[in-house]
Amino acid sequence: MNWKTTYRSFYYSDAPEPEDLELKPGETALLCVDVQNYGLVLHDDPVERARWDAFHRRMRGTVLPSLRALQDAFRRKGMDVLHARIACLLEDGRDRSLSQKMPGWNDLLMPLDSEASQIAPEVAPATGEIVVTKTTDSALTGTNLRLVLHNMGIRNVVVTGIYTDQCVSSTVRSLADESFKVVLVEDCCAAGTEALHRHELEVLNMIYCHVLSSRELGEALGLVF
């Protein structure tokens, strides 16, 4: 697979191949979105556990080890790693955006200090790394992240996390609207199903971001894994 030709949507099926990426390390940061304990808990209900089995296998077998390797590679090269997580500032969650108050699966009520809201230990922030807390899907809309990235001189943002078709997608779109160059790392993301994951990659690719594997990104940045 080659990032220049894969994950093409209807709109870009016949588009020419993009140019090689130019990612200056000092202007490029890794952003890890919502890889939190709540998303890694197995369901008590056996039917739900079976329904989510593919997601959990992807998280444990692909996303967590790939993301940790990418984080460490960025750190070794002296590049910034940032984290975003969902957590409400008030115990009753009144500060959450409407999308996080809607009834059903997306109704997340996770106070700041709750175990569910903590970043998964496998990909936890290193000492001194920036963590922003959001009550929105997009990591930009609900935080000062745009200003922070601007102040740091970051122009390129490498996005990872869950869920590909929800908070990751919202974050990618917001970053693109703010004129950041965005790379989405395919093997460091997951959605509820493989079909949802792949579909969202095709929707986002070549307009809001470029979709690469961690290996391809490593080659572009000269990372050592």
mmCIF file of C-alpha atoms in Angstrom:
data_model
loop_
_atom_site.group_PDB
_atom_site.id
_atom_site.type_symbol
_atom_site.label_atom_id
_atom_site.label_comp_id
_atom_site.label_asym_id
_atom_site.label_seq_id
_atom_site.Cartn_x
_atom_site.Cartn_y
_atom_site.Cartn_z
ATOM 1 C CA MET A 1 0.000 0.000 0.000
ATOM 2 C CA ASN A 2 1.121 3.544 -0.784
ATOM 3 C CA TRP A 3 -0.380 6.578 0.948
ATOM 4 C CA LYS A 4 -0.460 8.487 -2.321
ATOM 5 C CA THR A 5 -2.896 6.080 -3.946
ATOM 6 C CA THR A 6 -4.895 4.458 -1.129
ATOM 7 C CA TYR A 7 -7.992 5.609 0.760
ATOM 8 C CA ARG A 8 -9.366 7.466 -2.265
ATOM 9 C CA SER A 9 -12.966 8.650 -2.081
ATOM 10 C CA PHE A 10 -15.298 9.120 -5.040
ATOM 11 C CA TYR A 11 -14.224 12.757 -5.248
ATOM 12 C CA TYR A 12 -10.527 11.971 -5.530
ATOM 13 C CA SER A 13 -10.554 8.633 -7.338
ATOM 14 C CA ASP A 14 -8.873 10.101 -10.429
ATOM 15 C CA ALA A 15 -6.857 12.870 -8.800
ATOM 16 C CA PRO A 16 -3.101 13.003 -9.410
ATOM 17 C CA GLU A 17 -0.805 11.701 -6.715
ATOM 18 C CA PRO A 18 0.059 14.268 -4.033
ATOM 19 C CA GLU A 19 3.584 15.576 -3.748
ATOM 20 C CA ASP A 20 6.007 14.210 -1.185
ATOM 21 C CA LEU A 21 5.359 15.481 2.319
ATOM 22 C CA GLU A 22 7.562 18.233 3.691
ATOM 23 C CA LEU A 23 7.341 17.972 7.466
ATOM 24 C CA LYS A 24 9.955 19.955 9.342
ATOM 25 C CA PRO A 25 10.434 18.316 12.758
ATOM 26 C CA GLY A 26 10.395 21.650 14.588
ATOM 27 C CA GLU A 27 7.047 22.528 13.004
ATOM 28 C CA THR A 28 5.424 19.116 13.467
ATOM 29 C CA ALA A 29 3.669 17.720 16.546
ATOM 30 C CA LEU A 30 1.907 14.480 17.413
ATOM 31 C CA LEU A 31 -1.621 14.771 18.827
ATOM 32 C CA CYS A 32 -3.191 11.782 20.612
ATOM 33 C CA VAL A 33 -6.972 12.093 20.844
ATOM 34 C CA ASP A 34 -9.140 10.404 23.492
ATOM 35 C CA VAL A 35 -7.214 7.171 24.008
ATOM 36 C CA GLN A 36 -8.789 6.851 27.440
ATOM 37 C CA ASN A 37 -9.751 4.074 29.804
ATOM 38 C CA TYR A 38 -13.455 4.346 28.996
ATOM 39 C CA GLY A 39 -12.875 3.133 25.447
ATOM 40 C CA LEU A 40 -10.919 0.057 26.514
ATOM 41 C CA VAL A 41 -13.340 -1.449 29.019
ATOM 42 C CA LEU A 42 -14.897 -4.738 27.927
ATOM 43 C CA HIS A 43 -18.685 -4.926 28.117
ATOM 44 C CA ASP A 44 -20.320 -7.053 30.799
ATOM 45 C CA ASP A 45 -23.111 -7.970 28.386
ATOM 46 C CA PRO A 46 -21.797 -10.893 26.280
ATOM 47 C CA VAL A 47 -23.735 -9.716 23.228
ATOM 48 C CA GLU A 48 -22.171 -6.251 23.388
ATOM 49 C CA ARG A 49 -18.773 -7.729 24.136
ATOM 50 C CA ALA A 50 -19.002 -9.833 20.994
ATOM 51 C CA ARG A 51 -20.243 -6.874 18.948
ATOM 52 C CA TRP A 52 -17.207 -4.791 19.985
ATOM 53 C CA ASP A 53 -14.698 -7.632 19.754
ATOM 54 C CA ALA A 54 -13.070 -6.461 16.511
ATOM 55 C CA PHE A 55 -12.577 -2.965 17.913
ATOM 56 C CA HIS A 56 -10.884 -4.228 21.077
ATOM 57 C CA ARG A 57 -8.679 -6.615 19.115
ATOM 58 C CA ARG A 58 -7.592 -3.749 16.874
ATOM 59 C CA MET A 59 -6.907 -1.507 19.863
ATOM 60 C CA ARG A 60 -4.822 -4.097 21.712
ATOM 61 C CA GLY A 61 -3.150 -5.650 18.708
ATOM 62 C CA THR A 62 -2.524 -2.611 16.494
ATOM 63 C CA VAL A 63 -3.431 0.841 17.797
ATOM 64 C CA LEU A 64 -1.919 0.855 21.297
ATOM 65 C CA PRO A 65 1.451 -0.670 20.341
ATOM 66 C CA SER A 66 1.700 1.406 17.148
ATOM 67 C CA LEU A 67 0.802 4.617 18.930
ATOM 68 C CA ARG A 68 3.237 3.987 21.768
ATOM 69 C CA ALA A 69 6.011 3.284 19.267
ATOM 70 C CA LEU A 70 5.164 6.506 17.417
ATOM 71 C CA GLN A 71 5.097 8.525 20.633
ATOM 72 C CA ASP A 72 8.510 7.197 21.632
ATOM 73 C CA ALA A 73 9.926 7.881 18.160
ATOM 74 C CA PHE A 74 8.741 11.505 18.358
ATOM 75 C CA ARG A 75 10.239 11.852 21.829
ATOM 76 C CA ARG A 76 13.583 10.428 20.746
ATOM 77 C CA LYS A 77 13.737 12.992 17.950
ATOM 78 C CA GLY A 78 12.882 15.810 20.369
ATOM 79 C CA MET A 79 9.480 16.439 18.784
ATOM 80 C CA ASP A 80 6.379 17.463 20.697
ATOM 81 C CA VAL A 81 3.719 14.964 21.761
ATOM 82 C CA LEU A 82 0.390 16.401 22.894
ATOM 83 C CA HIS A 83 -2.738 14.741 24.260
ATOM 84 C CA ALA A 84 -6.449 15.540 24.282
ATOM 85 C CA ARG A 85 -9.055 13.840 26.432
ATOM 86 C CA ILE A 86 -12.774 14.039 27.101
ATOM 87 C CA ALA A 87 -13.743 14.997 30.646
ATOM 88 C CA CYS A 88 -16.376 17.278 32.102
ATOM 89 C CA LEU A 89 -15.367 20.059 34.469
ATOM 90 C CA LEU A 90 -18.540 19.819 36.538
ATOM 91 C CA GLU A 91 -19.620 16.630 38.270
ATOM 92 C CA ASP A 92 -23.066 16.757 36.677
ATOM 93 C CA GLY A 93 -21.651 17.424 33.207
ATOM 94 C CA ARG A 94 -23.593 20.607 32.506
ATOM 95 C CA ASP A 95 -20.497 22.014 30.796
ATOM 96 C CA ARG A 96 -20.519 19.358 28.064
ATOM 97 C CA SER A 97 -21.402 20.203 24.472
ATOM 98 C CA LEU A 98 -24.753 19.046 23.134
ATOM 99 C CA SER A 99 -23.135 16.221 21.174
ATOM 100 C CA GLN A 100 -21.932 14.732 24.467
ATOM 101 C CA LYS A 101 -25.322 15.091 26.136
ATOM 102 C CA MET A 102 -27.361 13.322 23.474
ATOM 103 C CA PRO A 103 -29.008 10.108 24.704
ATOM 104 C CA GLY A 104 -27.305 6.862 23.806
ATOM 105 C CA TRP A 105 -23.740 5.672 23.335
ATOM 106 C CA ASN A 106 -22.218 9.147 22.999
ATOM 107 C CA ASP A 107 -23.677 10.384 26.307
ATOM 108 C CA LEU A 108 -20.357 10.551 28.147
ATOM 109 C CA LEU A 109 -20.423 11.746 31.743
ATOM 110 C CA MET A 110 -16.821 11.544 32.903
ATOM 111 C CA PRO A 111 -15.631 13.993 35.557
ATOM 112 C CA LEU A 112 -11.991 15.084 35.490
ATOM 113 C CA ASP A 113 -10.836 12.738 38.227
ATOM 114 C CA SER A 114 -12.813 9.666 37.182
ATOM 115 C CA GLU A 115 -10.904 6.529 36.247
ATOM 116 C CA ALA A 116 -12.793 6.320 32.949
ATOM 117 C CA SER A 117 -11.547 9.731 31.816
ATOM 118 C CA GLN A 118 -7.839 9.039 32.352
ATOM 119 C CA ILE A 119 -5.581 8.431 29.374
ATOM 120 C CA ALA A 120 -4.783 4.739 28.926
ATOM 121 C CA PRO A 121 -1.525 3.863 30.709
ATOM 122 C CA GLU A 122 -0.065 2.229 27.583
ATOM 123 C CA VAL A 123 0.039 5.631 25.857
ATOM 124 C CA ALA A 124 0.085 7.963 28.863
ATOM 125 C CA PRO A 125 1.708 11.414 28.630
ATOM 126 C CA ALA A 126 5.368 11.677 29.521
ATOM 127 C CA THR A 127 6.408 14.204 32.134
ATOM 128 C CA GLY A 128 5.878 17.749 30.890
ATOM 129 C CA GLU A 129 3.737 16.900 27.859
ATOM 130 C CA ILE A 130 0.693 19.070 27.222
ATOM 131 C CA VAL A 131 -2.733 17.579 27.944
ATOM 132 C CA VAL A 132 -5.892 19.487 27.010
ATOM 133 C CA THR A 133 -9.286 18.565 28.388
ATOM 134 C CA LYS A 134 -12.307 18.982 26.154
ATOM 135 C CA THR A 135 -16.061 18.826 26.547
ATOM 136 C CA THR A 136 -16.531 18.757 22.778
ATOM 137 C CA ASP A 137 -15.695 16.295 20.014
ATOM 138 C CA SER A 138 -13.071 18.489 18.361
ATOM 139 C CA ALA A 139 -9.876 19.004 20.349
ATOM 140 C CA LEU A 140 -9.684 22.541 18.954
ATOM 141 C CA THR A 141 -13.249 23.745 19.427
ATOM 142 C CA GLY A 142 -13.388 23.092 23.169
ATOM 143 C CA THR A 143 -9.840 24.034 24.200
ATOM 144 C CA ASN A 144 -7.060 26.565 23.645
ATOM 145 C CA LEU A 145 -5.153 24.025 21.556
ATOM 146 C CA ARG A 146 -5.157 26.140 18.402
ATOM 147 C CA LEU A 147 -3.482 29.000 20.265
ATOM 148 C CA VAL A 148 -1.030 26.633 21.960
ATOM 149 C CA LEU A 149 0.024 25.090 18.645
ATOM 150 C CA HIS A 150 0.355 28.516 17.069
ATOM 151 C CA ASN A 151 2.500 29.784 19.934
ATOM 152 C CA MET A 152 4.728 26.717 19.638
ATOM 153 C CA GLY A 153 5.314 27.349 15.944
ATOM 154 C CA ILE A 154 3.557 24.143 14.913
ATOM 155 C CA ARG A 155 2.269 24.044 11.343
ATOM 156 C CA ASN A 156 1.859 20.283 10.847
ATOM 157 C CA VAL A 157 -0.215 18.102 13.188
ATOM 158 C CA VAL A 158 -0.060 14.315 13.172
ATOM 159 C CA VAL A 159 -3.384 13.030 14.513
ATOM 160 C CA THR A 160 -4.020 9.676 16.183
ATOM 161 C CA GLY A 161 -6.655 8.251 18.520
ATOM 162 C CA ILE A 162 -10.265 7.193 18.756
ATOM 163 C CA TYR A 163 -12.780 7.173 17.337
ATOM 164 C CA THR A 164 -11.764 7.677 13.704
ATOM 165 C CA ASP A 165 -15.246 8.714 12.609
ATOM 166 C CA GLN A 166 -16.046 10.884 15.625
ATOM 167 C CA CYS A 167 -13.618 12.909 17.751
ATOM 168 C CA VAL A 168 -10.654 12.168 15.496
ATOM 169 C CA SER A 169 -12.601 13.267 12.435
ATOM 170 C CA SER A 170 -13.890 16.412 14.166
ATOM 171 C CA THR A 171 -10.362 17.300 15.240
ATOM 172 C CA VAL A 172 -8.899 16.721 11.779
ATOM 173 C CA ARG A 173 -11.535 18.926 10.175
ATOM 174 C CA SER A 174 -11.037 21.702 12.727
ATOM 175 C CA LEU A 175 -7.276 21.633 12.242
ATOM 176 C CA ALA A 176 -7.702 21.823 8.475
ATOM 177 C CA ASP A 177 -10.110 24.750 8.807
ATOM 178 C CA GLU A 178 -7.451 26.534 10.871
ATOM 179 C CA SER A 179 -4.953 25.933 8.021
ATOM 180 C CA PHE A 180 -2.770 23.363 9.771
ATOM 181 C CA LYS A 181 -1.365 20.631 7.550
ATOM 182 C CA VAL A 182 -2.739 17.389 8.947
ATOM 183 C CA VAL A 183 -1.516 13.813 8.745
ATOM 184 C CA LEU A 184 -3.803 11.061 10.027
ATOM 185 C CA VAL A 185 -2.022 7.849 11.026
ATOM 186 C CA GLU A 186 -4.158 4.901 9.932
ATOM 187 C CA ASP A 187 -2.746 2.232 12.238
ATOM 188 C CA CYS A 188 -2.933 4.539 15.264
ATOM 189 C CA CYS A 189 -6.708 5.039 14.971
ATOM 190 C CA ALA A 190 -9.822 2.907 15.303
ATOM 191 C CA ALA A 191 -13.585 3.150 14.901
ATOM 192 C CA GLY A 192 -16.334 0.852 16.130
ATOM 193 C CA THR A 193 -15.963 -1.285 13.014
ATOM 194 C CA GLU A 194 -13.338 -1.651 10.316
ATOM 195 C CA ALA A 195 -15.884 -0.469 7.742
ATOM 196 C CA LEU A 196 -16.530 2.764 9.655
ATOM 197 C CA HIS A 197 -12.795 3.284 10.115
ATOM 198 C CA ARG A 198 -11.958 2.825 6.440
ATOM 199 C CA HIS A 199 -14.914 4.880 5.243
ATOM 200 C CA GLU A 200 -13.919 7.850 7.391
ATOM 201 C CA LEU A 201 -10.315 7.642 6.200
ATOM 202 C CA GLU A 202 -11.586 7.865 2.625
ATOM 203 C CA VAL A 203 -13.834 10.816 3.486
ATOM 204 C CA LEU A 204 -11.016 12.766 5.150
ATOM 205 C CA ASN A 205 -8.106 11.867 2.885
ATOM 206 C CA MET A 206 -6.722 14.434 0.413
ATOM 207 C CA ILE A 207 -9.044 17.249 1.462
ATOM 208 C CA TYR A 208 -8.709 17.534 5.236
ATOM 209 C CA CYS A 209 -5.533 15.497 5.687
ATOM 210 C CA HIS A 210 -3.234 12.897 4.212
ATOM 211 C CA VAL A 211 -3.659 9.358 5.538
ATOM 212 C CA LEU A 212 -0.406 7.506 6.189
ATOM 213 C CA SER A 213 0.720 4.448 8.095
ATOM 214 C CA SER A 214 3.105 4.961 10.994
ATOM 215 C CA ARG A 215 5.836 3.360 8.876
ATOM 216 C CA GLU A 216 5.288 5.826 6.030
ATOM 217 C CA LEU A 217 5.236 8.727 8.467
ATOM 218 C CA GLY A 218 8.447 7.481 10.030
ATOM 219 C CA GLU A 219 10.130 7.478 6.633
ATOM 220 C CA ALA A 220 8.916 11.029 5.914
ATOM 221 C CA LEU A 221 10.192 12.348 9.240
ATOM 222 C CA GLY A 222 13.285 10.198 9.632
ATOM 223 C CA LEU A 223 11.970 8.627 12.829
ATOM 224 C CA VAL A 224 13.708 5.733 14.560
ATOM 225 C CA PHE A 225 11.366 3.064 15.909
#
